mmCIF file of C-alpha atoms and ligand atoms in Angstrom:
data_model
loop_
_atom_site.group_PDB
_atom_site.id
_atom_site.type_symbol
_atom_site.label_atom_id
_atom_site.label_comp_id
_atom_site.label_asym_id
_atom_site.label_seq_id
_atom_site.Cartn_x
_atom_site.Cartn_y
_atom_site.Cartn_z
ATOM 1 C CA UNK J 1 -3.634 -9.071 22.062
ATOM 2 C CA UNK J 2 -2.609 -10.878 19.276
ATOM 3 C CA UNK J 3 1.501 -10.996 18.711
ATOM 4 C CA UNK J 4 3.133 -8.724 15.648
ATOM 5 C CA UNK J 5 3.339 -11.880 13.764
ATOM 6 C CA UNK J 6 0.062 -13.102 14.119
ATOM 7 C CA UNK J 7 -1.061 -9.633 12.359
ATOM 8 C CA UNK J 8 0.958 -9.552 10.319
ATOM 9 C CA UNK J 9 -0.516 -12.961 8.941
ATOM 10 C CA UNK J 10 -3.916 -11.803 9.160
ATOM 11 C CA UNK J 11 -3.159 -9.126 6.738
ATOM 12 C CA UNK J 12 -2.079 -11.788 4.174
ATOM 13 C CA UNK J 13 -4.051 -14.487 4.742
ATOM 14 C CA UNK J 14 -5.492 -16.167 2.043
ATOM 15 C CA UNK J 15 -7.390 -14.870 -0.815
ATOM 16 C CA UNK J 16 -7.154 -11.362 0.913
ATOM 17 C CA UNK J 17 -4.943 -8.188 0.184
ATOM 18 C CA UNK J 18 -5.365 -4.464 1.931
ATOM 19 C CA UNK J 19 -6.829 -1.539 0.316
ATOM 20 C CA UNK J 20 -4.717 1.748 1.140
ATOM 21 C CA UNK J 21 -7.145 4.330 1.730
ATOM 22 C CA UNK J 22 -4.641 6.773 3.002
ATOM 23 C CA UNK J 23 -4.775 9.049 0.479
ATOM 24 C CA UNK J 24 -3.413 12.403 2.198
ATOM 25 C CA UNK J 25 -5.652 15.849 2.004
ATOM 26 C CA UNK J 26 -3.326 16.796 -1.076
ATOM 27 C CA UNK J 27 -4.131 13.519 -2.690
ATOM 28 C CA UNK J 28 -7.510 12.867 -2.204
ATOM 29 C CA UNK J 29 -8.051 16.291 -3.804
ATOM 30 C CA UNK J 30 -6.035 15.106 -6.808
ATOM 31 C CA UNK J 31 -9.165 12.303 -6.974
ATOM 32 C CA UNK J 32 -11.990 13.962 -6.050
ATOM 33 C CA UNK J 33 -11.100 16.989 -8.831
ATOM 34 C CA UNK J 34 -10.869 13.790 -11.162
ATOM 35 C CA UNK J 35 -14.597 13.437 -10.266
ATOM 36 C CA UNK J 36 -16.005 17.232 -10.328
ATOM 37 C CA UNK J 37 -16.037 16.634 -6.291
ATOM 38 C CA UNK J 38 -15.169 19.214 -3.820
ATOM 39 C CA UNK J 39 -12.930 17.496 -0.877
ATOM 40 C CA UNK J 40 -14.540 18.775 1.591
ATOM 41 C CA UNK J 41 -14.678 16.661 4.964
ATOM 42 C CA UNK J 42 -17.883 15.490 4.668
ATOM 43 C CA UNK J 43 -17.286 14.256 0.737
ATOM 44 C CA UNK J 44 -13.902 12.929 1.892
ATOM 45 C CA UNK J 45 -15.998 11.077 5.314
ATOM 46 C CA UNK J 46 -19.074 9.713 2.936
ATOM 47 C CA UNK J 47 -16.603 8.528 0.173
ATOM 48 C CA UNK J 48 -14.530 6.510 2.695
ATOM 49 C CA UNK J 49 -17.885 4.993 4.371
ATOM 50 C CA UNK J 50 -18.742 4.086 1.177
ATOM 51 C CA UNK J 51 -15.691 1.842 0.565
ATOM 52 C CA UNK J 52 -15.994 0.273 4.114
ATOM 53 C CA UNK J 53 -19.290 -0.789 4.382
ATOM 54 C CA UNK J 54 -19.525 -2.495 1.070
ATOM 55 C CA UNK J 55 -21.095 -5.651 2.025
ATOM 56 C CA UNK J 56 -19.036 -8.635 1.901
ATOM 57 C CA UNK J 57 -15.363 -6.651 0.853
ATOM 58 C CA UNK J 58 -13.802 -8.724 4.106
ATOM 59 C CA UNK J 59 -14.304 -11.563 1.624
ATOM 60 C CA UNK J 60 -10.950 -10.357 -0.020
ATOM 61 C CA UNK J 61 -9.920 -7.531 2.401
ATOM 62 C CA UNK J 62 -8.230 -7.799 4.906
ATOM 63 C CA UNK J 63 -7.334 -4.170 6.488
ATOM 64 C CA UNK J 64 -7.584 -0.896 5.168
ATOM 65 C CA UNK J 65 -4.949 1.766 5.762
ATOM 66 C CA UNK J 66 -6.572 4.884 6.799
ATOM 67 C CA UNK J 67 -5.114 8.373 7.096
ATOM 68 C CA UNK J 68 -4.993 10.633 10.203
ATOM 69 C CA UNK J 69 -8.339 12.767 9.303
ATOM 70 C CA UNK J 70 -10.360 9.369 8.832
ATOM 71 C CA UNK J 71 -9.144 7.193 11.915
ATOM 72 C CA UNK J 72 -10.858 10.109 13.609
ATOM 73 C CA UNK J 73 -14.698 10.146 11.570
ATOM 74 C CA UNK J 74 -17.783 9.059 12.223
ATOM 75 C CA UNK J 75 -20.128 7.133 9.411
ATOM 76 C CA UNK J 76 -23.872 8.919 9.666
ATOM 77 C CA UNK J 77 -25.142 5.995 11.717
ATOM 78 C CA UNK J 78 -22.872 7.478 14.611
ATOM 79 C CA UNK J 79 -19.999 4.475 14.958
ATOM 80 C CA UNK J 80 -16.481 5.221 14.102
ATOM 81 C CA UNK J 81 -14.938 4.239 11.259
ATOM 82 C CA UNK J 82 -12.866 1.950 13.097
ATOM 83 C CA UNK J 83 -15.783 -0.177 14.788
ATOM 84 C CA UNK J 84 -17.256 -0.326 11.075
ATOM 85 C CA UNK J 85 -14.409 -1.842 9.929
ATOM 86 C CA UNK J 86 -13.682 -4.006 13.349
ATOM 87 C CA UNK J 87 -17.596 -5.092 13.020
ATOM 88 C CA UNK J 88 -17.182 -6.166 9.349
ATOM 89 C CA UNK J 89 -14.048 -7.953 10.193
ATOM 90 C CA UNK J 90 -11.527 -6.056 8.233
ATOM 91 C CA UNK J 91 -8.121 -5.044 10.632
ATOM 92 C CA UNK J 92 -7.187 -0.819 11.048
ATOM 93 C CA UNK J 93 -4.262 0.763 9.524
ATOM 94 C CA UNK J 94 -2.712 3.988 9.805
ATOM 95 C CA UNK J 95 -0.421 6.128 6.949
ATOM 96 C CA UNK J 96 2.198 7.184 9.633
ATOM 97 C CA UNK J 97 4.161 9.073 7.740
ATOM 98 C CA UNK J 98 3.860 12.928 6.254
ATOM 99 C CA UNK J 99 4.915 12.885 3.182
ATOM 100 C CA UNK J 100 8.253 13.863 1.296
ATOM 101 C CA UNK J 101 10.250 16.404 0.940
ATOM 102 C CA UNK J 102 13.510 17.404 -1.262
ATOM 103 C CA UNK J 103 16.541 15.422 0.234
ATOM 104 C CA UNK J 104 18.816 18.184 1.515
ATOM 105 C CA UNK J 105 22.214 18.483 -0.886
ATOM 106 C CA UNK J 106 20.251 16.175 -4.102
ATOM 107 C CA UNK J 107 17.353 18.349 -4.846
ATOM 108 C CA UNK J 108 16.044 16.345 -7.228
ATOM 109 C CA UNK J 109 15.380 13.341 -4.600
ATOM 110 C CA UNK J 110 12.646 13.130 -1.864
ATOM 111 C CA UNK J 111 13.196 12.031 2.099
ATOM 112 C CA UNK J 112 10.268 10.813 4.071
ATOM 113 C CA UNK J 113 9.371 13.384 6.626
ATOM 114 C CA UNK J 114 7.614 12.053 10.158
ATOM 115 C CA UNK J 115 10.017 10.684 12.405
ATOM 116 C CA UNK J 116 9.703 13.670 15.012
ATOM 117 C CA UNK J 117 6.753 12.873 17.913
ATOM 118 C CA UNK J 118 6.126 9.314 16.124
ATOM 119 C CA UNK J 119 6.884 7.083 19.281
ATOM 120 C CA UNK J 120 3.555 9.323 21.177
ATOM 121 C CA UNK J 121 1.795 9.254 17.711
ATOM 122 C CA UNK J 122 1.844 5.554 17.378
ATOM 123 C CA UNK J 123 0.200 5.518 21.498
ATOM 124 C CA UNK J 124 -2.223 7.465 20.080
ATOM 125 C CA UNK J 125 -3.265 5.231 16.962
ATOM 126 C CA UNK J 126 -3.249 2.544 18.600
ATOM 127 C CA UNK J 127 -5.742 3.807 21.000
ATOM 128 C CA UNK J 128 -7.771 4.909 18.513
ATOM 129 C CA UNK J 129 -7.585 1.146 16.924
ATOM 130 C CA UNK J 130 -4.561 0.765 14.312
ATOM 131 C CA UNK J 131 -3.352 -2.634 14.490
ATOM 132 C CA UNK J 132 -0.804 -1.980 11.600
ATOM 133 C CA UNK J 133 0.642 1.249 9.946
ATOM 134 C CA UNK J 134 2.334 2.436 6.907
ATOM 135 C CA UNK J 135 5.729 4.773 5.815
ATOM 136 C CA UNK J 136 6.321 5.107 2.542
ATOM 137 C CA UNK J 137 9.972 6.032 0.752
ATOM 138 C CA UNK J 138 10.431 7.184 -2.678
ATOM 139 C CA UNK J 139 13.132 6.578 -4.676
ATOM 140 C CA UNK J 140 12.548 8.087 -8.679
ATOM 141 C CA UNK J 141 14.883 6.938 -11.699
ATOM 142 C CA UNK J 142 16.767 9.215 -13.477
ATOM 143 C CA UNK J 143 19.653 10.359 -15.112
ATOM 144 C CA UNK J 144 22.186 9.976 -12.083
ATOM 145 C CA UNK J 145 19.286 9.229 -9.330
ATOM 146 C CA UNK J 146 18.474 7.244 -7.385
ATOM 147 C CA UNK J 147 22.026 7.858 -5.204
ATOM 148 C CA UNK J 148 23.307 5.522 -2.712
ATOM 149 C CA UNK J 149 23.061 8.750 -0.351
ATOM 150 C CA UNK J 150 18.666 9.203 -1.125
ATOM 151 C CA UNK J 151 18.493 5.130 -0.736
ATOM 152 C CA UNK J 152 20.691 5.111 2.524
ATOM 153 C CA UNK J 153 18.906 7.750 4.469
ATOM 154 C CA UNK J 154 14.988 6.547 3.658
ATOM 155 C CA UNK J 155 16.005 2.789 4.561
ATOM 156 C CA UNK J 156 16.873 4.773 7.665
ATOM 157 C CA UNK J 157 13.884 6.254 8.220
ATOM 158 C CA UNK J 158 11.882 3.756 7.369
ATOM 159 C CA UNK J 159 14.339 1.598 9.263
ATOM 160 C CA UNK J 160 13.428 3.479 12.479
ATOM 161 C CA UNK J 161 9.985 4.153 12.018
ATOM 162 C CA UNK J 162 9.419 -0.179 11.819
ATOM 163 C CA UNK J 163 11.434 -0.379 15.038
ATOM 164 C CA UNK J 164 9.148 2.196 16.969
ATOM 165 C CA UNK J 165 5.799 0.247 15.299
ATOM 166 C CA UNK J 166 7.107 -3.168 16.826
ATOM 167 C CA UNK J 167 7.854 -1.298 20.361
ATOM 168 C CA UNK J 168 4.731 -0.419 20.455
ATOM 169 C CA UNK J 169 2.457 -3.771 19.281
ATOM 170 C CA UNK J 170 1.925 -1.937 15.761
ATOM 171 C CA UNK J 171 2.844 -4.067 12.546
ATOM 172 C CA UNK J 172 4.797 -1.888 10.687
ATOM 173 C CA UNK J 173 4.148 -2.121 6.994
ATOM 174 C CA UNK J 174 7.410 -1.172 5.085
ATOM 175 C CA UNK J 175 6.688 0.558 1.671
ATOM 176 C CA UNK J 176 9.956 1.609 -0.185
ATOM 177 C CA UNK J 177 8.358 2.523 -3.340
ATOM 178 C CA UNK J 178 10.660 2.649 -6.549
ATOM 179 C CA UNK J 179 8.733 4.594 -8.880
ATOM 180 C CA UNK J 180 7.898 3.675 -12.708
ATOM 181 C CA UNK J 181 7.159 7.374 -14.039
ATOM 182 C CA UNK J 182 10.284 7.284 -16.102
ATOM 183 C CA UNK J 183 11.324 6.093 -19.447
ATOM 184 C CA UNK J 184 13.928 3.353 -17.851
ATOM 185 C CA UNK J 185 13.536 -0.349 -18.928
ATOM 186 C CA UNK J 186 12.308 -3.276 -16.827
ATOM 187 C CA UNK J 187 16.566 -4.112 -16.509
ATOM 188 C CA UNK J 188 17.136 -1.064 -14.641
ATOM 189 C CA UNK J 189 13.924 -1.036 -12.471
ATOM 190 C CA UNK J 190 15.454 -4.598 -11.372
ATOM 191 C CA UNK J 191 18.514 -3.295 -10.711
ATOM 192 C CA UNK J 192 17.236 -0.133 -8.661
ATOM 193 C CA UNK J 193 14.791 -2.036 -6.799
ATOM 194 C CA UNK J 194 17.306 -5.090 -5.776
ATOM 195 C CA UNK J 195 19.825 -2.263 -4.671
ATOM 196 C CA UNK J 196 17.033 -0.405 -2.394
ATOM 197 C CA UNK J 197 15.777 -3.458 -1.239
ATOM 198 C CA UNK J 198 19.095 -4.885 -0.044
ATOM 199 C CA UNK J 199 20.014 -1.546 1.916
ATOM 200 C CA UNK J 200 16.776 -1.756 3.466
ATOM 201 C CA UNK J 201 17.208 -5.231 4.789
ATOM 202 C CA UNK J 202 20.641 -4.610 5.833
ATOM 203 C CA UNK J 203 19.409 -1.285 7.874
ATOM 204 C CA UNK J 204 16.289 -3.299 9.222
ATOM 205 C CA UNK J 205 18.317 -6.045 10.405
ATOM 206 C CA UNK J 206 21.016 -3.041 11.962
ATOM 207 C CA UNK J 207 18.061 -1.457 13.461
ATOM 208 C CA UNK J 208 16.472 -4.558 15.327
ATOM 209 C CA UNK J 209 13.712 -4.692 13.217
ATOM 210 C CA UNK J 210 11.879 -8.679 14.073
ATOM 211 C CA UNK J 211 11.135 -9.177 10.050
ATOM 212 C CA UNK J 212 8.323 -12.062 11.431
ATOM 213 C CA UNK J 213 6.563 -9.467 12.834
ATOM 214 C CA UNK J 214 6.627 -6.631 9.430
ATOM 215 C CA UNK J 215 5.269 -6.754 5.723
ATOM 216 C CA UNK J 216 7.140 -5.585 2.934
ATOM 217 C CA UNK J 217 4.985 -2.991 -0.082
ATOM 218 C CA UNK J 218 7.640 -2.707 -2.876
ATOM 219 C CA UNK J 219 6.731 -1.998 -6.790
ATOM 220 C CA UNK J 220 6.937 -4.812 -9.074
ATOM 221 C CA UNK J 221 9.874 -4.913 -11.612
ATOM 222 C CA UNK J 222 8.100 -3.474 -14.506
ATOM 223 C CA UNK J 223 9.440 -0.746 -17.027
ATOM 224 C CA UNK J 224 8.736 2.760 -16.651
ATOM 225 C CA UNK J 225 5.173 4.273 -18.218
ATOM 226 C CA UNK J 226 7.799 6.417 -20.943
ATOM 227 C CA UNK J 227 9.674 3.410 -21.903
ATOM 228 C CA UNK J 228 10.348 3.389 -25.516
ATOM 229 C CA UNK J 229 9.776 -0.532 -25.235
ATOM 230 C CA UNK J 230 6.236 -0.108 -23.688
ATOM 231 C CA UNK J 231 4.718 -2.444 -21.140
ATOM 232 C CA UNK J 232 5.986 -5.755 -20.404
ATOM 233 C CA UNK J 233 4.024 -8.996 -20.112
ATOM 234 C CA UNK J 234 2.900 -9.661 -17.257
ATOM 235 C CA UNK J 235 4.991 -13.232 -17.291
ATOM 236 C CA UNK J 236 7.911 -10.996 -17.826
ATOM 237 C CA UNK J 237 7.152 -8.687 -15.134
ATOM 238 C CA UNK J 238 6.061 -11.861 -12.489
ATOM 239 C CA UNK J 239 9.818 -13.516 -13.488
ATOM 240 C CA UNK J 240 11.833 -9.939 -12.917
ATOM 241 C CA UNK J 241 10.138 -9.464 -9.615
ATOM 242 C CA UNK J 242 10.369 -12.944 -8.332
ATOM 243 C CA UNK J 243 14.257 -12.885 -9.645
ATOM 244 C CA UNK J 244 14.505 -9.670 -7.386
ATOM 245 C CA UNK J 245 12.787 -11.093 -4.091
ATOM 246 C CA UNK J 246 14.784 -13.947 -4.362
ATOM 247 C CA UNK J 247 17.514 -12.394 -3.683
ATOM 248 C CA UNK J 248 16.984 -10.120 -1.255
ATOM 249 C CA UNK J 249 13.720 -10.381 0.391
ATOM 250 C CA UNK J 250 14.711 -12.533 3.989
ATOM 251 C CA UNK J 251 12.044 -15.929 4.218
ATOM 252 C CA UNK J 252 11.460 -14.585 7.224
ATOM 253 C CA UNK J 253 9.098 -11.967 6.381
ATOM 254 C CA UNK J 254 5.504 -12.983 6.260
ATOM 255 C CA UNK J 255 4.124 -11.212 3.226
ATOM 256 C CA UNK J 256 4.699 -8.869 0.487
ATOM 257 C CA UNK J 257 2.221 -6.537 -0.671
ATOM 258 C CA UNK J 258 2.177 -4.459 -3.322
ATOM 259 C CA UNK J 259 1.367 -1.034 -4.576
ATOM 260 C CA UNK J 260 0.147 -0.500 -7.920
ATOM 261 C CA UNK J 261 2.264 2.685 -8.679
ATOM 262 C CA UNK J 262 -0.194 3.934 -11.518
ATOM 263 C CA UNK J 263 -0.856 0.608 -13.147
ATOM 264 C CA UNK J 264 -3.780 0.312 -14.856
ATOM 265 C CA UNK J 265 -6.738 -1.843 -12.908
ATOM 266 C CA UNK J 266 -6.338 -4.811 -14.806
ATOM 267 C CA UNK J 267 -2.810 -4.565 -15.368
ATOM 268 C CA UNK J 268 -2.052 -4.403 -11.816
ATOM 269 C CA UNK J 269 -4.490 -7.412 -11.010
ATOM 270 C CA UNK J 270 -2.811 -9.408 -14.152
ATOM 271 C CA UNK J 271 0.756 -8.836 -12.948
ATOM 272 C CA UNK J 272 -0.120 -10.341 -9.335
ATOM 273 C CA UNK J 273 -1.930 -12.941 -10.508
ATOM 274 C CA UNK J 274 0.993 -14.042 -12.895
ATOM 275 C CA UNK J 275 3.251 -13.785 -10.018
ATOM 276 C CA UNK J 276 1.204 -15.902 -7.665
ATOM 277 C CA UNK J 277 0.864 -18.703 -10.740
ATOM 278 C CA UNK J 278 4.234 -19.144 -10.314
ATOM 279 C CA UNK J 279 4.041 -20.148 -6.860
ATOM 280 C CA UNK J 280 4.159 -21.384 -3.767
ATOM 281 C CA UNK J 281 6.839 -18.925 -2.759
ATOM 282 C CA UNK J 282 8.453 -17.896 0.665
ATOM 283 C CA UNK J 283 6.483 -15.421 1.429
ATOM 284 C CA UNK J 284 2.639 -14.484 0.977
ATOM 285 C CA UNK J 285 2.363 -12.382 -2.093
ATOM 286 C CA UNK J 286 -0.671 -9.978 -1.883
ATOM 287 C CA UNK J 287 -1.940 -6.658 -2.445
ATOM 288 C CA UNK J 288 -1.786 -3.042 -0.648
ATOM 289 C CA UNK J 289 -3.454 -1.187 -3.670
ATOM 290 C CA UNK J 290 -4.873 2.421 -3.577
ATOM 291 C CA UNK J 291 -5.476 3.112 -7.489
ATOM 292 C CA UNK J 292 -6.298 0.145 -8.463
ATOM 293 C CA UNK J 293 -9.005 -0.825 -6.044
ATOM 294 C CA UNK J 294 -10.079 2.567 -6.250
ATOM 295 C CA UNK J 295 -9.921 4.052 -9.694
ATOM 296 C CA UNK J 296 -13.970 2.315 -10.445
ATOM 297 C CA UNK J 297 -15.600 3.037 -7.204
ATOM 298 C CA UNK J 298 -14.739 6.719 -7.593
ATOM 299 C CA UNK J 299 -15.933 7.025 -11.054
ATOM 300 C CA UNK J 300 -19.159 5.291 -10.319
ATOM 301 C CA UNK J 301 -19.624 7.179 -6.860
ATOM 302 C CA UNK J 302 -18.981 10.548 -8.754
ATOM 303 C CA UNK J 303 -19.449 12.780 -5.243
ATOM 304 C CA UNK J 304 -22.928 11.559 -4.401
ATOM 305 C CA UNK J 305 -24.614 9.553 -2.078
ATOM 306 C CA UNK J 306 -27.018 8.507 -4.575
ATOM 307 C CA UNK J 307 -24.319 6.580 -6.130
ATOM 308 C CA UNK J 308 -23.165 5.036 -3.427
ATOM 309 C CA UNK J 309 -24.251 1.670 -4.570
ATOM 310 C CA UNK J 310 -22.781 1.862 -7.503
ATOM 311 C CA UNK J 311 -19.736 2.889 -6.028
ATOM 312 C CA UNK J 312 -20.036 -0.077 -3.689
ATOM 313 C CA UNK J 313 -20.387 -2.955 -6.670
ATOM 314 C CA UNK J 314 -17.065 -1.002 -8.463
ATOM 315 C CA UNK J 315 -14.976 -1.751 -5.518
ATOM 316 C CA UNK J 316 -16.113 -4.877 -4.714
ATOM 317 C CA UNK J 317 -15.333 -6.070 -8.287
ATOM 318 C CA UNK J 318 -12.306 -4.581 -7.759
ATOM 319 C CA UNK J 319 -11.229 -6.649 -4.789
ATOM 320 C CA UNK J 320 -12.625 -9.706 -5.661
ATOM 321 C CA UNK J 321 -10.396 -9.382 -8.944
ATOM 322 C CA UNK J 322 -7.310 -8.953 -6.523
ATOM 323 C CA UNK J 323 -8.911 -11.418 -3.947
ATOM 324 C CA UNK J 324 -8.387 -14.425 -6.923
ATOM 325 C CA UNK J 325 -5.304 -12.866 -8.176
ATOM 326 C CA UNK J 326 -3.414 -13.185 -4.556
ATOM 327 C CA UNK J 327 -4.268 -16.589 -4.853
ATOM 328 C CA UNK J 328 -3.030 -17.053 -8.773
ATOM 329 C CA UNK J 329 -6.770 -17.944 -9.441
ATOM 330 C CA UNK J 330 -7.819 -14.612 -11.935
ATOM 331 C CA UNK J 331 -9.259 -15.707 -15.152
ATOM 332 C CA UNK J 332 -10.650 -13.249 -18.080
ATOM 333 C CA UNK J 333 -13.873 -14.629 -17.180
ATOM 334 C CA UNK J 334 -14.171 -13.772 -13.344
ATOM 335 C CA UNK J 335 -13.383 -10.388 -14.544
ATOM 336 C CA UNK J 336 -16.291 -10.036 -17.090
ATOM 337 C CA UNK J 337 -18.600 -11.493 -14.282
ATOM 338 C CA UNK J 338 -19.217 -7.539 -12.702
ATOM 339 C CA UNK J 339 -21.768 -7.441 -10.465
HETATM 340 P P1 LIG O 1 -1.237 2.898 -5.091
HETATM 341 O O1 LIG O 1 -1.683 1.457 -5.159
HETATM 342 O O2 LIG O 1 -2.211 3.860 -5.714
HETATM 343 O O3 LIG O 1 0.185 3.053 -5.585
HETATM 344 O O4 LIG O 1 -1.235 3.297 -3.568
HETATM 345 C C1 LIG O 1 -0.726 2.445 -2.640
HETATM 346 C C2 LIG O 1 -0.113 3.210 -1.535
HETATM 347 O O5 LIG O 1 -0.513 3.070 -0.411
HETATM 348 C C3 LIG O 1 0.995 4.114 -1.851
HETATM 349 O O6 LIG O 1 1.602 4.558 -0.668
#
């Protein structure tokens, strides 16, 4: 079996990034209504073979991230998921987590719930095939939020939830997610996000976390989508986030991957590819992206198998984009090139 760190270096090796396709029932809903789809499980089952057995994706993917429903379906020609993606080359992940809820005593902040029954949870995944798993933590901007008290407990949580993933031969992927759906500058994003950062290090670290063996999935340093200032370049958005990760992301740690947080397609493949121009860094810098791999395909695929082609060429695009990016190698005119 290969070690934790050995994963985790497949998962960033070069010129490849994940796609999270853990979308939660709630979630994928959210898409599919986007589309005039009904989420039923057969939609939800076709929609997700369509991503996985786009020919060639393990080009620029590496693993996908899968959620609990989907590590457990079949595509039509009678294989699990998991061997399609095993057979194609691509590495099985699993969302761990289950979701947020208010923090008890600051109402207006969310805890990650999922801690209770993990350690037999994570026997079972693996079982089933997941070589790597997920937890995300929110943390929202606000007047008076985030508090030391909502940082302190989800580095916790996700503090403990990496420790039982390494126990048990799982990568754990470690997602503290600072969001940008206020109207807060790029300044105070940088100073939220070095401050959640460094608590989580510190509690990893407390917590016997081996940081060879985990990846990081933060948010770039960007401004929030109601800043009055609007976007920022994505030069000044690679230079904030390296700034940050200087400072507090250990050497140690293999990659980081990134969400894109409601970034636009392009936006999000611009900002890592202007990060990654300013390299070589420490660490692998690569992509975990949900949205913005998937944002096309589901459009084109519109709920029908007669689009699955279609569907098929979006999302490649998609990750080929990202695929160039991670490697500071996007130019305006591989992104006209569509297929
Ligand atoms: P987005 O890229 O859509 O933010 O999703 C990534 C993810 O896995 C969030 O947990």
């Amino acid at each position: 079996m290969a070690s934790l760190n050995e994963t985790a270096r497949a998962l960033v090796a070069p010129g490849k990034g994940i796609l999270a396709a853990d979308e939660s029932s709630g979630t994928i809903k959210k898409r599919f209504d986007s589309i005039g789809c009904d989420s039923t499980e057969d939609r939800r089952r076709a929609y997700r073979e369509m991503l996985f057995t786009a020919q060639g994706s393990a080009d620029a993917i590496s693993g996908v991230i899968l959620f609990d429903e989907t590590i457990r379906q079949q595509a039509s020609d009678g294989r699990t998921l998991v061997k399609v993606l095993e057979a194609a080359g691509i590495i099985p992940g699993i969302k761990v987590d289950k979701g947020t809820t208010p923090l008890a005593m600051s109402p207006k902040e969310l805890v990650t719930d999922g801690l209770d029954g993990l350690r037999a949870r994570l026997v079972e995944y693996r079982e089933l095939g997941a070589r790597f798993a997920k937890w995300r933590a929110v943390i929202d901007i606000g007047d008076g939020i985030p508090t030391q008290y909502c940082i302190d407990v989800n580095a916790h949580a996700l503090a403990r939830y990496a420790a039982l993933c390494q126990e048990e031969g799982i990568v754990p992927i470690v997602e503290p997610e600072v969001l940008m759906d206020g109207d807060h500058s790029l300044e105070r994003c940088a100073a939220v996000t070095t401050d959640t950062l460094h608590t989580v290090f510190d509690t990893l670290v407390a917590q016997r976390v081996e940081l060879e063996g985990m990846l990081l999935k933060p948010n770039m340093v960007i401004p929030g989508k109601k800043f009055a200032g609007g976007p920022a370049s994505p030069s000044a958005v690679a230079d904030a986030t390296l700034t940050c990760f200087r400072e507090v992301v250990p050497a140690a740690v293999p990659g980081i991957v990134f969400l894109s947080g409601g970034q636009g397609d392009q936006e999000a493949t611009a900002n890592l590819d202007a990060i990654n121009k300013l390299g070589p860094h420490p660490w692998q810098i690569s992509f975990s992206y949900g949205r913005a791999l998937q944002a096309a395909a589901l459009k084109a695929w519109k709920g029908s198998d007669a689009n699955a082609e279609a569907g098929q060429r979006a999302f490649l695009h998609r990750a080929r984009m990202n695929g160039l990016a991670r490697e500071g190698a996007w130019t305006a005119d591989a992104e006209k090139s569509a297929s």
